[in-house]
Coordinates of C-alpha atoms in Angstrom, one line a residue:
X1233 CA 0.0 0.0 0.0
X1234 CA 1.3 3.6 -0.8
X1235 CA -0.4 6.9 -0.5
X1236 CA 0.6 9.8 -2.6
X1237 CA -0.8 13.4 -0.6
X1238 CA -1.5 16.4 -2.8
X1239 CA -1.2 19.7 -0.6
X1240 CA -1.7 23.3 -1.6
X1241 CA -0.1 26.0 0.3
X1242 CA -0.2 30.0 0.8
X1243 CA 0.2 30.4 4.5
X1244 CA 0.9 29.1 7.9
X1245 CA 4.5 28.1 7.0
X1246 CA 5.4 26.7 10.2
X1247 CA 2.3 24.2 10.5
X1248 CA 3.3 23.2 6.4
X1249 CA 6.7 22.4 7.7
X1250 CA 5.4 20.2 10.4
X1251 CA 2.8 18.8 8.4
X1252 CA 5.4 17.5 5.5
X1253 CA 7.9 16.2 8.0
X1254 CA 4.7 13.9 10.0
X1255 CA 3.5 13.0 6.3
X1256 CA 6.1 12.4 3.9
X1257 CA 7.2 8.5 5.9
X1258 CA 8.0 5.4 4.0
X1259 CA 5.3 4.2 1.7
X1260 CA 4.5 7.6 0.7
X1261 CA 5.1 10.5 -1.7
X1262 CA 3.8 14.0 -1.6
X1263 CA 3.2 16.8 -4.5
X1264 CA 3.2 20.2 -3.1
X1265 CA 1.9 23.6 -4.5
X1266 CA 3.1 26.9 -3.6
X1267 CA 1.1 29.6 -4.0
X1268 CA 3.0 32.2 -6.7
X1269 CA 2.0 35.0 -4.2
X1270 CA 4.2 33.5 -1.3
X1271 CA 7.7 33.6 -0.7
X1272 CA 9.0 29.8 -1.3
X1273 CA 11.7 29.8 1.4
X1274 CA 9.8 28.9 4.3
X1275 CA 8.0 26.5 3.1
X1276 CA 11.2 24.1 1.4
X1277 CA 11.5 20.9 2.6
X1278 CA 14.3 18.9 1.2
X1279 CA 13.1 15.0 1.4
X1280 CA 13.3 12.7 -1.7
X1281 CA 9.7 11.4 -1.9
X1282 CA 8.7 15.5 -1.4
X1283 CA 8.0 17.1 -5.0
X1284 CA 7.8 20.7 -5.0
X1285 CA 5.5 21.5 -8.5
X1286 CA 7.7 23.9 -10.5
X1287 CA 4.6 26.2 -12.0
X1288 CA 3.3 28.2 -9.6
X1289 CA 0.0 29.4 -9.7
X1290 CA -1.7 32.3 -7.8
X1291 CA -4.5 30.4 -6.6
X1292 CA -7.8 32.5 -6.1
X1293 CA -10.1 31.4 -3.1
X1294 CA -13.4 30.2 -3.9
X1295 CA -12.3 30.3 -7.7
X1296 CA -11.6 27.8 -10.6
X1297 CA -8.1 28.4 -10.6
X1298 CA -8.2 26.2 -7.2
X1299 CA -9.7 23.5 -9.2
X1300 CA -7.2 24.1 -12.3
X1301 CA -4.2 24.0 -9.8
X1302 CA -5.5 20.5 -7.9
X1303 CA -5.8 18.4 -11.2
X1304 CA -2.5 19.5 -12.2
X1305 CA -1.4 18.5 -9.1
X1306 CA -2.9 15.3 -9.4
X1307 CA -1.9 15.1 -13.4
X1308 CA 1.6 15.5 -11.6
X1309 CA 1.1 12.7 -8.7
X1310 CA 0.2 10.6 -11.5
X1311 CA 3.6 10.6 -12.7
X1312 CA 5.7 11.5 -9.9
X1313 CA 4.4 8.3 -7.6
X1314 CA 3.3 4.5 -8.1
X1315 CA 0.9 5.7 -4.8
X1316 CA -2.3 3.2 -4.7
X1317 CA -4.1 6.1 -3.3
X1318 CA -3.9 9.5 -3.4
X1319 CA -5.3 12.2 -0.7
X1320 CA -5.8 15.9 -1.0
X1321 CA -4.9 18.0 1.7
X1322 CA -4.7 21.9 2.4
X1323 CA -1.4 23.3 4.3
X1324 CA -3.0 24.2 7.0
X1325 CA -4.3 20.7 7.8
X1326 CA -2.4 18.4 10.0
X1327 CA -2.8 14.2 10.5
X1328 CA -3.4 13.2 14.3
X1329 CA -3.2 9.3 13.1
X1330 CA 0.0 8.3 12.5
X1331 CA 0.4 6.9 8.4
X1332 CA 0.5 3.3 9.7
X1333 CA -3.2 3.3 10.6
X1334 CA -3.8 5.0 7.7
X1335 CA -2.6 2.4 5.5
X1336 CA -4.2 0.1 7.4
X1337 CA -7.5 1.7 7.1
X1338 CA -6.8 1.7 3.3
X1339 CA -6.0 -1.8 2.9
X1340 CA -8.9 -3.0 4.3
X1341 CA -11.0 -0.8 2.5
X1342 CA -9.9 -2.9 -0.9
X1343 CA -9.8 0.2 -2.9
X1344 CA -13.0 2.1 -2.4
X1345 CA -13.3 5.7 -2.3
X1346 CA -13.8 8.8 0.4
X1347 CA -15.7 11.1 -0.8
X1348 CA -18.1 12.9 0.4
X1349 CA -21.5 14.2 -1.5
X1350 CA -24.6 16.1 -1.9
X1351 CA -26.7 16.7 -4.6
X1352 CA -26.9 20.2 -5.6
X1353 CA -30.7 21.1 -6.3
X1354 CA -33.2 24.1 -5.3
X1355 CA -33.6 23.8 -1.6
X1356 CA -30.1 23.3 -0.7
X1357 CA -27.5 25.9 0.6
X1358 CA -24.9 25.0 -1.9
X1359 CA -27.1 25.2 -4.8
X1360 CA -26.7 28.8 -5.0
X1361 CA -22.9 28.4 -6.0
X1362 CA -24.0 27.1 -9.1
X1363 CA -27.7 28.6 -10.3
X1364 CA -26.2 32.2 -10.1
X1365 CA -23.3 33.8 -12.0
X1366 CA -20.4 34.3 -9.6
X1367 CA -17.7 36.1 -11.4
X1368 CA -14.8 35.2 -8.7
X1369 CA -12.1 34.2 -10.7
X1370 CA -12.1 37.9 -12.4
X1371 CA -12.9 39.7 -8.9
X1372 CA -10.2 38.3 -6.7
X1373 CA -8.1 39.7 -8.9
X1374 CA -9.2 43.1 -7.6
X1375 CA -10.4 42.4 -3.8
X1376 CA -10.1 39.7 -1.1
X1377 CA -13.3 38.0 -1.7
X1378 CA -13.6 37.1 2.0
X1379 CA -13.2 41.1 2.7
X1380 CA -15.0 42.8 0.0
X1381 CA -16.0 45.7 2.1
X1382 CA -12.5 46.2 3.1
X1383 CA -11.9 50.1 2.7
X1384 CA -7.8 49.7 3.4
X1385 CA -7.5 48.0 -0.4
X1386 CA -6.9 50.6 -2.9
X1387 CA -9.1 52.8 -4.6
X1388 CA -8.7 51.5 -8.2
X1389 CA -8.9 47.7 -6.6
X1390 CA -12.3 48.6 -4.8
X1391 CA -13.2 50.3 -7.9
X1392 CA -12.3 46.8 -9.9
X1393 CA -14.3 44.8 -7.5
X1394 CA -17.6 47.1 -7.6
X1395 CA -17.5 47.0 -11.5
X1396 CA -17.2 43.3 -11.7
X1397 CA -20.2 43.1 -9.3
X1398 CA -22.5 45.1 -11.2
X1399 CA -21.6 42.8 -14.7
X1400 CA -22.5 39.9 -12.2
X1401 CA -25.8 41.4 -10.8
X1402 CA -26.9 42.3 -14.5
X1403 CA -25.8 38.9 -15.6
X1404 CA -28.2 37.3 -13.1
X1405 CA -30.9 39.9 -13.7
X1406 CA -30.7 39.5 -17.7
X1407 CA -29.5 35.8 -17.9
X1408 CA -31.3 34.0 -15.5
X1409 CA -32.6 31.4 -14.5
X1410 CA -28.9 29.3 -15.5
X1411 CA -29.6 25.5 -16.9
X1412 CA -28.1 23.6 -13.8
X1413 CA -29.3 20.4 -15.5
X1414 CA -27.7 19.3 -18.3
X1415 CA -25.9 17.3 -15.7
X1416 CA -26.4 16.1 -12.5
X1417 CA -24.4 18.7 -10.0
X1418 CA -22.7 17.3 -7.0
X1419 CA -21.0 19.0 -4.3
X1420 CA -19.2 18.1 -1.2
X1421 CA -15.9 18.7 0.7
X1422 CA -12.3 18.5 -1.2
X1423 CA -10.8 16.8 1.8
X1424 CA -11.6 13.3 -0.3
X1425 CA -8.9 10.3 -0.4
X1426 CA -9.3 8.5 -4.0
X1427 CA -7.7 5.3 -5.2
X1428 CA -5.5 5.4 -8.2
X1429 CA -8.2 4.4 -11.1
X1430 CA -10.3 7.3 -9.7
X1431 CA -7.6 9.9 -9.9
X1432 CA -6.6 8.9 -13.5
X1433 CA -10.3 8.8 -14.7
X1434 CA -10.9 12.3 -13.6
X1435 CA -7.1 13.7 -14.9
X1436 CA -8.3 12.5 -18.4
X1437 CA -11.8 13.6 -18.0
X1438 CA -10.8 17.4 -16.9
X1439 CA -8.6 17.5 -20.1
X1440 CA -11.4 15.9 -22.4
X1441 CA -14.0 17.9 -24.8
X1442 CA -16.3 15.8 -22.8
X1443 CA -15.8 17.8 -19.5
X1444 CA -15.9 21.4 -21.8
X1445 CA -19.2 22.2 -20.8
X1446 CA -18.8 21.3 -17.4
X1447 CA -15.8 23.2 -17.0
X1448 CA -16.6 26.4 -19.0
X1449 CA -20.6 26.2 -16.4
X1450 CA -18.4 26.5 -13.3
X1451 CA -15.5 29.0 -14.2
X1452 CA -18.8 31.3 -13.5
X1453 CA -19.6 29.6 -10.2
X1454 CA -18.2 29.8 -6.8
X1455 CA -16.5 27.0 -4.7
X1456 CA -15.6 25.1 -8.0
X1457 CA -13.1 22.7 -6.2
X1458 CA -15.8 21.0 -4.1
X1459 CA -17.9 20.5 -7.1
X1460 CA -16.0 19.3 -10.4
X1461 CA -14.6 16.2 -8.7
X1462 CA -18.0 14.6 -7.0
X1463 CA -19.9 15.8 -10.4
X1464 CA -17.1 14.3 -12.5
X1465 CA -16.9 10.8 -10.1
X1466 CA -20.1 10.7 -9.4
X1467 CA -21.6 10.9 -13.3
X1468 CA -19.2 7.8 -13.9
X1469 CA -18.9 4.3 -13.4
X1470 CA -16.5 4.9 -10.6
X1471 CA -19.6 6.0 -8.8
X1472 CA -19.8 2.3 -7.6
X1473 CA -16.3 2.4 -5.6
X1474 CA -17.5 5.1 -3.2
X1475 CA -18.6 4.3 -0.4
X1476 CA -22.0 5.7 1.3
X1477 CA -22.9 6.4 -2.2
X1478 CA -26.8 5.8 -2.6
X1479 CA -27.4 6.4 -6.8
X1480 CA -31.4 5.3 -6.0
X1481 CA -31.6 7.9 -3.7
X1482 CA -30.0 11.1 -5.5
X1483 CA -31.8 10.2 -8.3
X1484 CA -34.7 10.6 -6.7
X1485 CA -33.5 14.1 -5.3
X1486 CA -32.7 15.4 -9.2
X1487 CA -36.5 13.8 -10.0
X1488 CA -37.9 15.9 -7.1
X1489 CA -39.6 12.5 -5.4
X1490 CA -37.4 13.5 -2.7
X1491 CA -36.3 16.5 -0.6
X1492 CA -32.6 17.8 -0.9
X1493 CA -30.4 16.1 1.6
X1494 CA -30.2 18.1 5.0
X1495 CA -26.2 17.8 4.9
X1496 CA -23.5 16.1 2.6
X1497 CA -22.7 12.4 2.8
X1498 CA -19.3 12.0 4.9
X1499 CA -17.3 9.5 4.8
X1500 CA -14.2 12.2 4.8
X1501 CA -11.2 10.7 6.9
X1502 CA -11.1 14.5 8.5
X1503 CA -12.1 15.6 12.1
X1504 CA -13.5 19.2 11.0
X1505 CA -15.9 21.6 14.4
X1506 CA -17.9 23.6 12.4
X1507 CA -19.5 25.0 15.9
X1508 CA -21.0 28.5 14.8
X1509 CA -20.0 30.4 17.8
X1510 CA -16.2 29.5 16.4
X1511 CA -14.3 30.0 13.1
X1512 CA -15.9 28.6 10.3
X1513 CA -14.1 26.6 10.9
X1514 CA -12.6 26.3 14.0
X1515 CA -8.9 27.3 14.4
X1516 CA -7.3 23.6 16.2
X1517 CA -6.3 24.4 20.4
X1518 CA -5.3 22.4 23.0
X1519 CA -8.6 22.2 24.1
X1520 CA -9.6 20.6 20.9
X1521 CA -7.1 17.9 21.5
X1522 CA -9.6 15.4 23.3
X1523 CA -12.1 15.7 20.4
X1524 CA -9.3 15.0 17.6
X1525 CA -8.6 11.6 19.3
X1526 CA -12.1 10.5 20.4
X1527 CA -13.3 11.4 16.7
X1528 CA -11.2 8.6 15.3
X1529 CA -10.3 10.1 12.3
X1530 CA -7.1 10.7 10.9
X1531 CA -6.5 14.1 9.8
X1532 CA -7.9 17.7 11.5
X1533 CA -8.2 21.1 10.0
X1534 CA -7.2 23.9 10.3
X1535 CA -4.0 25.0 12.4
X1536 CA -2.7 28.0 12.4
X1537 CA 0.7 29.3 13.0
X1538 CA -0.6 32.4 15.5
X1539 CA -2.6 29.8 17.6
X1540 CA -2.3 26.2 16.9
X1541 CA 1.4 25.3 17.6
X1542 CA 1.1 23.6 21.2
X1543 CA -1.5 21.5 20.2
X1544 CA 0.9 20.6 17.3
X1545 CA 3.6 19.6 19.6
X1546 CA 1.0 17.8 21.7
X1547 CA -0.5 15.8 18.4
X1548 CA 2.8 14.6 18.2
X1549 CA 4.1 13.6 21.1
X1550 CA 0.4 11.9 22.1
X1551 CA -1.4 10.8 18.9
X1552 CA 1.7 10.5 16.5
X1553 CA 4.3 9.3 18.1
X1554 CA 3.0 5.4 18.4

């Protein structure tokens, strides 16, 4: 058994560092990406089975070019490793099982898939991300998307933003209501661990003139990277190696003869506290510590450098080091 992890980083240097070095053991290779608009230095880590990708992209939050930079990632993985499976993790993300129970896990599971899922129709959250034109991947390039109102950018930025919003408002007033069926949508987290058939499949789909629609319908959505992947997997016979995955069911909740689901499917291998009164979601602290090992699973998000060191160092010495 060998896993191949795919990780995309911007920030946190100091939890990436830690994360690589608890990651990258025997059995297991890992792609890296570095975002274009962060200074590489900190974030080196000199280790054989490490591959740094060499294009660096300035990857755009809630935007396609998250999406574009994760298949070539996995395009990359492809060739770089002989992995059996493959798992896609953000930098500030940190494992609090060590890799052999991982690999365990993974045997056993005979080459079925984690990912979670939702179908996206009317009466669900996330179906707004894809049944209204969200321009994001021209805005970010003027504001921070998760400050818009932020009156420290600069004037000609704001002024950037503001236009872009008003050609997405008259896009949705003029243009509306978007065909969101011409294939079944599916959302759900990018935290998914895929076996190597699944990876390949969706590598060759993404570069296909069969995925062109699909691709050019959600460079105009939001949240892109949670989407393309369970749409792509899910439409395909390789919807049969995921596990949890009921085809009666959603097929029922595209015919309307059943409601939307109340929340995705998980079957992620993440330990995630999306408690309200917290960040959405919640920064990892040592008082978190006693959840990450009674939840079983075997990675946690997110850590930050500012706050989430100790509980690092005690993840290591208490949940990683047997």
């Amino acid at each position: 058994m060998k896993i191949c992890f795919v990780v995309l980083a911007h920030h946190q240097p100091q939890v990436f560092q830690k994360l690589i070095r608890n990651i990258s053991t025997r059995e297991v290779d890992v792609v890296v990406h570095i975002d274009s608009a962060a200074s590489i230095e900190p974030f080196r880590y000199s280790a054989s089975n490490v591959h740094y990708m060499a294009r660096r992209r300035r990857v755009r939050w809630a935007s396609w070019s998250l999406t574009e930079v994760i298949i070539e990632g996995l395009a990359i993985a492809l060739n770089f490793s002989d992995a059996n499976y493959f798992i896609y993790l953000a930098g500030t993300d940190f494992p609090i099982r060590p890799n052999a129970e991982l690999m365990d896990l993974l045997r056993d599971s005979h080459g079925q898939n984690f990912l979670n899922y939702y179908p996206l129709v009317p009466g669900i959250w996330g179906h707004a991300l894809v049944a209204r034109y969200r321009l994001n991947e021209i805005k970010s390039r003027f504001i921070d998307l998760r400050r818009p109102n932020d009156v420290s950018a600069p004037a000609w930025r704001r002024l950037g933003g503001t236009l872009v919003s008003k050609i997405e408002t008259t896009l949705n007033a003029r243009c509306m209501p978007r065909n969101t069926r011409f294939t079944n949508l599916y959302s759900g987290s990018s935290r998914w661990c895929l076996n190597r058939e699944t990876i390949e499949y969706i590598v060759d789909f993404y570069r296909s003139s069969e995925s062109r629609k699909l691709r050019r319908y959600l460079w105009s959505c939001a949240n892109s990277d949670e989407i393309f992947v369970q749409t792509a997997v899910l439409n395909s016979p390789l919807k049969n190696q995921c596990i949890g995955f009921d085809e009666a069911a959603a097929q029922d909740i595209f015919a309307g003869r059943q409601p939307p689901m109340p929340d995705e499917k998980r079957v992620y291998l993440h330990y995630i506290d999306w408690d309200p009164a917290r960040e959405d979601p919640a920064v990892m602290v040592e008082r978190d510590l006693s959840m990450m090992r009674q939840s079983r699973k075997y990675f946690a998000c997110k850590f930050l450098d500012s706050q989430s060191l100790p509980v690092i160092n005690m993840i290591e010495s208490e949940l990683l080091s047997g």
